[in-house]
Coordinates of C-alpha atoms in Angstrom, one line a residue:
X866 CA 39.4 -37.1 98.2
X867 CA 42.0 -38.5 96.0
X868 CA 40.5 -40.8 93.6
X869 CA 42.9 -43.5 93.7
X870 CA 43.2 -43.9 97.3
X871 CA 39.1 -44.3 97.0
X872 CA 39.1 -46.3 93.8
X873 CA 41.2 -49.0 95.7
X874 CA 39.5 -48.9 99.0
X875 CA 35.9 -49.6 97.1
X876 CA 37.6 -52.5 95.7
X877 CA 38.7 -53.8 98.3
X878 CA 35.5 -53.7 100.2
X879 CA 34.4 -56.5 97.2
X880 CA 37.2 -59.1 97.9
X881 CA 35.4 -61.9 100.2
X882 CA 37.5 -61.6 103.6
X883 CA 37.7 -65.4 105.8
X884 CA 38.2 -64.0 109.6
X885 CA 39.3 -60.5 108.2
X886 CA 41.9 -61.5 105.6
X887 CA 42.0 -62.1 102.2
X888 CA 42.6 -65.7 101.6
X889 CA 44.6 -67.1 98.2
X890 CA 42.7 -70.4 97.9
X891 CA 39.8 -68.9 97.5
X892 CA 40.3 -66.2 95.2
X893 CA 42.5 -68.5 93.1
X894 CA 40.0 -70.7 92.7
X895 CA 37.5 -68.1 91.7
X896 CA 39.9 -66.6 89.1
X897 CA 39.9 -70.3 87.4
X898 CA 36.6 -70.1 87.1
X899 CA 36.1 -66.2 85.8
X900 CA 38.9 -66.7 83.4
X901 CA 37.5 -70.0 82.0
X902 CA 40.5 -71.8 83.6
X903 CA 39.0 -74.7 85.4
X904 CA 35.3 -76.5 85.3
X905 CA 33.0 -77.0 88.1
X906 CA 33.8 -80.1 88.7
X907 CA 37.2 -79.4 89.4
X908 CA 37.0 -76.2 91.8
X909 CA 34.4 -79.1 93.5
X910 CA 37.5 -81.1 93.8
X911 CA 40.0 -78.9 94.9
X912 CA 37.2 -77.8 97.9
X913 CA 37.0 -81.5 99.1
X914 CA 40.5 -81.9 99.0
X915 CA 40.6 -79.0 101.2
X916 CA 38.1 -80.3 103.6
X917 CA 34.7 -78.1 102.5
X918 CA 31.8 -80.0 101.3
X919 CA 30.6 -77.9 97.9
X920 CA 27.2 -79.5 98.4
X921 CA 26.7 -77.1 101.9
X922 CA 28.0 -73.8 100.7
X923 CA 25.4 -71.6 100.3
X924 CA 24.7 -70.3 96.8
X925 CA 24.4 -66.7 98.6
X926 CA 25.7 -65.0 101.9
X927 CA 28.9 -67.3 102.0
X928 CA 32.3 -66.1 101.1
X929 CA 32.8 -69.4 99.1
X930 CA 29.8 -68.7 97.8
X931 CA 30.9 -67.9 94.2
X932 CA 32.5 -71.5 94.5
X933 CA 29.3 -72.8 93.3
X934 CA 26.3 -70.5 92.3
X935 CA 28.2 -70.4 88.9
X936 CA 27.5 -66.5 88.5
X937 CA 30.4 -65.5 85.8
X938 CA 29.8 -61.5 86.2
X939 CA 30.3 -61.8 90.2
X940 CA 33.7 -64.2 89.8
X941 CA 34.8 -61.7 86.8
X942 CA 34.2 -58.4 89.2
X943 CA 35.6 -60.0 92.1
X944 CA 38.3 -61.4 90.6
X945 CA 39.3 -58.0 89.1
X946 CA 39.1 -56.2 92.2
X947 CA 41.4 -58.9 94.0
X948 CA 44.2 -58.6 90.9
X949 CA 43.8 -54.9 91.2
X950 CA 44.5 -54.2 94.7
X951 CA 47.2 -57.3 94.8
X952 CA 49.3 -53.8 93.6
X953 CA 49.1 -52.8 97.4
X954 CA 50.0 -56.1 99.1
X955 CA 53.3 -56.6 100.9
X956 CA 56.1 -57.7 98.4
X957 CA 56.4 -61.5 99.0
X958 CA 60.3 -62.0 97.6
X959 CA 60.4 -65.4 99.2
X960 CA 59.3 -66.2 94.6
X961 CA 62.9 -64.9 93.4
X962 CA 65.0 -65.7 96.2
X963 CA 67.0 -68.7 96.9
X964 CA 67.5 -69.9 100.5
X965 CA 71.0 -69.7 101.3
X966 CA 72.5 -73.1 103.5
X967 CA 75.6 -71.6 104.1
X968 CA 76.6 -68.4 106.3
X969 CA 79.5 -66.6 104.6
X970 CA 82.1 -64.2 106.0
X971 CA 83.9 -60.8 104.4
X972 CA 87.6 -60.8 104.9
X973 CA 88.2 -57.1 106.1
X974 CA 91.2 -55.2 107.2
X975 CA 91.8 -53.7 110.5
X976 CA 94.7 -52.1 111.9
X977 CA 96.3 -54.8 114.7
X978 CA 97.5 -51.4 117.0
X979 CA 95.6 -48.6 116.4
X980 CA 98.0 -46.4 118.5
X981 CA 101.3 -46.6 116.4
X982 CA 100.1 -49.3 113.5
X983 CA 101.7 -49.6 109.9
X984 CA 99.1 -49.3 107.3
X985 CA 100.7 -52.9 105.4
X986 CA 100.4 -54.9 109.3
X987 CA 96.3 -55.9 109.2
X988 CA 94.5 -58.9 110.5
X989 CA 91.4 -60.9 108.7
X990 CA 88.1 -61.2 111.0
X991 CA 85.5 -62.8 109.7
X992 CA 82.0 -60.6 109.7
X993 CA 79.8 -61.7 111.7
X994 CA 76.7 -61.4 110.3
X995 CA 75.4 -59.8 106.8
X996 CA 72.5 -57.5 107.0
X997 CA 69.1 -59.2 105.5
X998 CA 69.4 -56.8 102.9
X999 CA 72.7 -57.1 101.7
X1000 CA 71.4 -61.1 102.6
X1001 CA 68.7 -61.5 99.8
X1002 CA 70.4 -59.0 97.4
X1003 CA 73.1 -61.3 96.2
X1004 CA 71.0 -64.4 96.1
X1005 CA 67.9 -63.7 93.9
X1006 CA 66.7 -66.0 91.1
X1007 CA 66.8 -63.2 87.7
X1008 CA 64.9 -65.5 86.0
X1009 CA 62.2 -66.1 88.6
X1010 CA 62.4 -62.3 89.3
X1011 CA 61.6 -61.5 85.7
X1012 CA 59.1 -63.6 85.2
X1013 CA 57.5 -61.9 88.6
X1014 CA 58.2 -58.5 87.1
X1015 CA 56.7 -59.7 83.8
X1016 CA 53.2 -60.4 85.3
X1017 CA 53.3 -57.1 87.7
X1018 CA 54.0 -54.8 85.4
X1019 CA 51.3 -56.6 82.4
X1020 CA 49.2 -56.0 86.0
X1021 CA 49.9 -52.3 86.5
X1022 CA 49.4 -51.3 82.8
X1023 CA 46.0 -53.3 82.8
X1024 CA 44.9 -51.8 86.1
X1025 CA 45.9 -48.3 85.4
X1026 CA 43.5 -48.2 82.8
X1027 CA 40.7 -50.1 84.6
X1028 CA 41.3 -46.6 87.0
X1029 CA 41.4 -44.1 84.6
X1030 CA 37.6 -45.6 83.0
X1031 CA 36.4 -45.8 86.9
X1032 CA 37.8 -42.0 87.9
X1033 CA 36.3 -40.9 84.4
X1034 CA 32.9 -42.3 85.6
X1035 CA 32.9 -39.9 88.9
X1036 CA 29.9 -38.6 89.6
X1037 CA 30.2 -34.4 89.7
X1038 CA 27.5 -33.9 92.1
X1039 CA 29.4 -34.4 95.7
X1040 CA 28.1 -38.4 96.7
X1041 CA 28.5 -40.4 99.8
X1042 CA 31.0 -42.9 100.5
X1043 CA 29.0 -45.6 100.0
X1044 CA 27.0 -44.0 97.1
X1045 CA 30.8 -43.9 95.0
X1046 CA 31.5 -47.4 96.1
X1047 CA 28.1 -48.3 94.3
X1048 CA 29.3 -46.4 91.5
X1049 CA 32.5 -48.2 91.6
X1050 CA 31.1 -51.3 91.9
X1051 CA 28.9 -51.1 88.5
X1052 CA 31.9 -49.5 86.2
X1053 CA 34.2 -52.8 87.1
X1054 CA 31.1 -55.5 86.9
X1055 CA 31.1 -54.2 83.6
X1056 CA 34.8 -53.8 82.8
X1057 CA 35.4 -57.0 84.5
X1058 CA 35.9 -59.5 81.6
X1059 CA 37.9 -57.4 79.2
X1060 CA 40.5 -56.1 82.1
X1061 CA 41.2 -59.8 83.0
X1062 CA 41.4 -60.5 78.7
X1063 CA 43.9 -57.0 79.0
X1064 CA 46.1 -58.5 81.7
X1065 CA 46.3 -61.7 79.5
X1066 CA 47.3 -59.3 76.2
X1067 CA 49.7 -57.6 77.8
X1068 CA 51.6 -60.3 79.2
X1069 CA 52.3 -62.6 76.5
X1070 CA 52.6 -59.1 74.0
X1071 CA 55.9 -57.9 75.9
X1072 CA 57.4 -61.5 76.0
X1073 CA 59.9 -60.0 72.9
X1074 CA 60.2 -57.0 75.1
X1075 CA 63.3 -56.9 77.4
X1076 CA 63.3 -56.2 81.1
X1077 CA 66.4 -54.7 82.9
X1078 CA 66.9 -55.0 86.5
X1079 CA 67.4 -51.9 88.4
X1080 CA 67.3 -52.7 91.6
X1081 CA 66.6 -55.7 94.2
X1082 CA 66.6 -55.8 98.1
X1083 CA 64.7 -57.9 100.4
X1084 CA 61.3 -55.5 100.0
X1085 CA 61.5 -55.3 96.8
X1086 CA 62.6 -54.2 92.9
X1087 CA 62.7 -51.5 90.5
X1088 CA 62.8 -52.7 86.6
X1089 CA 62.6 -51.3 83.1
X1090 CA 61.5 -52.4 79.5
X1091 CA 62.7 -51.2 76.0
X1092 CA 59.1 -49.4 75.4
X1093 CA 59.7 -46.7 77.7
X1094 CA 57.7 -48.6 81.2
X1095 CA 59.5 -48.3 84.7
X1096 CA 58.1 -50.3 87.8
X1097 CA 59.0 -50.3 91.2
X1098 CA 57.5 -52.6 93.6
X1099 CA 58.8 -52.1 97.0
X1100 CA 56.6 -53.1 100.5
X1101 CA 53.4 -52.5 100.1
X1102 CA 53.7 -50.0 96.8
X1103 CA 53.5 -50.3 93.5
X1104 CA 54.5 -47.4 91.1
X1105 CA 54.4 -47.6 87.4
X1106 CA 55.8 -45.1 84.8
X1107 CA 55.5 -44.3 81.3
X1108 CA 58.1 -41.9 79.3
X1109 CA 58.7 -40.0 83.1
X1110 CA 55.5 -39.7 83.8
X1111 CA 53.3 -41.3 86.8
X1112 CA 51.4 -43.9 85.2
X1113 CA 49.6 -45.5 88.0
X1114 CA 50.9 -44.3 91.4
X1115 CA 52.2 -41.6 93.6
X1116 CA 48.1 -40.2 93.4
X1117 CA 48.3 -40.4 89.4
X1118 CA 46.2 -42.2 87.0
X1119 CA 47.7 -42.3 83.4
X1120 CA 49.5 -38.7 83.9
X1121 CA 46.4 -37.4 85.6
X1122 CA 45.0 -36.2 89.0
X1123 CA 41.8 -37.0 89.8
X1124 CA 39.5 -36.5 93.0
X1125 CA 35.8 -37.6 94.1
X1126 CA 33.5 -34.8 95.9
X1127 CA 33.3 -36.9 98.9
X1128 CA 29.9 -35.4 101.5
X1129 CA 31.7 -36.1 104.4
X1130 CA 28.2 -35.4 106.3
X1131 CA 24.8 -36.8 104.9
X1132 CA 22.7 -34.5 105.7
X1133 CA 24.6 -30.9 107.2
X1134 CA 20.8 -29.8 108.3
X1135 CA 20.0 -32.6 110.3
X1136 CA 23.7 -32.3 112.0
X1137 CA 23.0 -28.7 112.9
X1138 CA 19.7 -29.7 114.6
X1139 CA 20.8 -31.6 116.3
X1140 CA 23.5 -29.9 118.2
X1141 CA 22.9 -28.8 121.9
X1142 CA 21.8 -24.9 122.4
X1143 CA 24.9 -22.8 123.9
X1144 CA 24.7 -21.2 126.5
X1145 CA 24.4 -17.5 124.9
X1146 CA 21.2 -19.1 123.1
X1147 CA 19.2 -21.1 125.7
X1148 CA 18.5 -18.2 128.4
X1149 CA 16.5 -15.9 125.2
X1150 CA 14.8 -19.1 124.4
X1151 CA 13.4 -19.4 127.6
X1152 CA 12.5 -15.6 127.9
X1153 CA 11.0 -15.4 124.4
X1154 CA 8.7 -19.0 124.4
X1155 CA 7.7 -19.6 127.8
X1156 CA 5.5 -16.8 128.7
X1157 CA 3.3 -17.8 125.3
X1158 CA 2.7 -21.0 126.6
X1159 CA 1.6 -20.2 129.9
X1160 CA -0.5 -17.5 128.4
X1161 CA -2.0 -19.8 126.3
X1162 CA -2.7 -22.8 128.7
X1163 CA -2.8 -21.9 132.1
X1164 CA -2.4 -25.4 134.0
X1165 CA -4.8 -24.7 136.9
X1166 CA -8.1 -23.1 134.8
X1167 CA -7.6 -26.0 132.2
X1168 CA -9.2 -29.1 134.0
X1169 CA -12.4 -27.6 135.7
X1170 CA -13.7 -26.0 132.2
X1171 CA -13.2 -29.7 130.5
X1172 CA -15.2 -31.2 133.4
X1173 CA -17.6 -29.2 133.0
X1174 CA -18.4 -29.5 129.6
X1175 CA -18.2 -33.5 129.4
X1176 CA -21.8 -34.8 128.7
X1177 CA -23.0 -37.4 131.3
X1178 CA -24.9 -40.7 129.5
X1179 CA -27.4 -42.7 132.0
X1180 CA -27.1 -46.9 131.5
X1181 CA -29.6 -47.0 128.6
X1182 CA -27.6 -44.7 126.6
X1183 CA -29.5 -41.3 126.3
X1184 CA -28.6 -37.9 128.2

């Protein structure tokens, strides 16, 4: 299996769900805490503002749980697997858009007789409605769309080498699904604090760095810094590249493929016992074992000889 298709379904499975979904409260608020952002006493706040009584969560077994057991390695892994597969969200561009008040029209020409018509003789109609794409494309925000591209692509670069450590630490031997999310699970609890430190480095580090617009539509953008970095986030699909080649995306980590030896089967022996005899197989069964076992215990002969041998013990115990 590909390893980045697997790398980002293990961490998804850690991301606390509330009726399915992820939920932005709550992982902000856990962020704040696993960055250092915010005390106790505020994330308190902010829940009772929002209706939840800290003093009932649980400290386990809840998804607001690492609200208040104040366990910094679970916030720090958590929080990095929620940043991390952000990448594969659906582009929100309602950040770098403005909402327009007015509907405008395009003054087009169109012939007045399209029989016998002079090319000079046209008319002005009004059209009728812009297409949502050609919409949002001449009303983004470049400055809030840079600033969105800034922290995406500081994102990408951090999270493309949180990948390459986890595909590095695949097992060989072929592992279970649940096995390699294990395995995922203890190389991020560990990488946890310096990737969120390496999103932090990388953003403020390419503030003197450029970024170019390439392209913008309603689902999303393509951009480009002066160090060689191209991103394009568009739907639900982030790719990053680095000097032409795939940095994080399109299957790649860092310019490389990488794959997990997935057992798709536990245990192939126990599957093949347990599959029903054909019918080619069950008629020589039935000639090859049956006569033994009537051979060997004839049902009529094999209560009287029992009988007989069964001692018979009077009241007071003796023969």
């Amino acid at each position: 299996m590909p390893a980045l298709s697997m790398i980002t379904e293990s961490l998804n499975a850690l991301v606390p769900k509330l009726n399915g979904e992820r939920n932005l409260f709550l992982m902000q608020q856990i962020c704040s805490l696993a960055r250092g952002e915010r005390l106790q006493q505020q994330v308190d706040l902010a829940l009772q503002q929002n209706g939840i009584d800290p003093a009932r969560i649980p400290l386990t077994g809840n998804s607001f749980s690492l609200l208040v057991n104040g366990n910094i390695e679970q916030q720090q892994t958590v929080c990095a697997a929620w940043l991390a597969t952000s990448l594969s969200e659906p582009v929100n561009s309602s950040t770098w858009y403005h909402e327009r008040k007015e509907q405008e029209t395009e003054i087009i020409a169109t012939p007045q007789n399209t029989i016998n018509w002079k090319f000079w003789e046209t008319q002005e109609l009004p059209r009728a409605t812009m297409t949502e794409e050609e919409r949002k494309a001449s009303e983004y925000d470049k400055n809030k769309l840079i600033s969105e591209a800034k922290v995406t692509m500081a994102l990408s670069q951090a999270t493309a080498k949180l990948y390459a450590l986890i595909a590095n630490n695949i097992p060989t031997s072929p592992v279970t699904e649940q096995e390699y999310q294990a395995n995922v699970l203890m190389t991020v609890s560990n990488y946890a604090g310096e990737y969120l430190r390496t999103i932090q480095m990388l953003y403020h580090g390419r503030q003197p760095y450029g970024l170019s617009i390439h392209r913008v539509s309603a689902t999303g953008f393509t951009v480009a810094d002066e160090q060689g970095y191209e991103l394009e986030r568009v739907r639900n699909k982030t790719s990053l590249r680095y000097q032409d080649v795939d940095w994080l995306g399109n299957g790649k980590i860092m310019g490389k493929d990488y794959f997990v030896n997935l057992k798709v089967i536990a245990d192939p022996v126990i599957a093949v016992q347990r599959v029903e005899p054909t019918e080619k197989v069950l008629p020589k069964v039935i000639e090859e074992e049956l006569p033994k076992v009537v051979e060997k215990a004839p049902i009529e002969e094999a209560s009287p000889k029992v009988i007989e041998k069964e001692p018979v013990i009077n009241r007071k115990g003796k023969r």
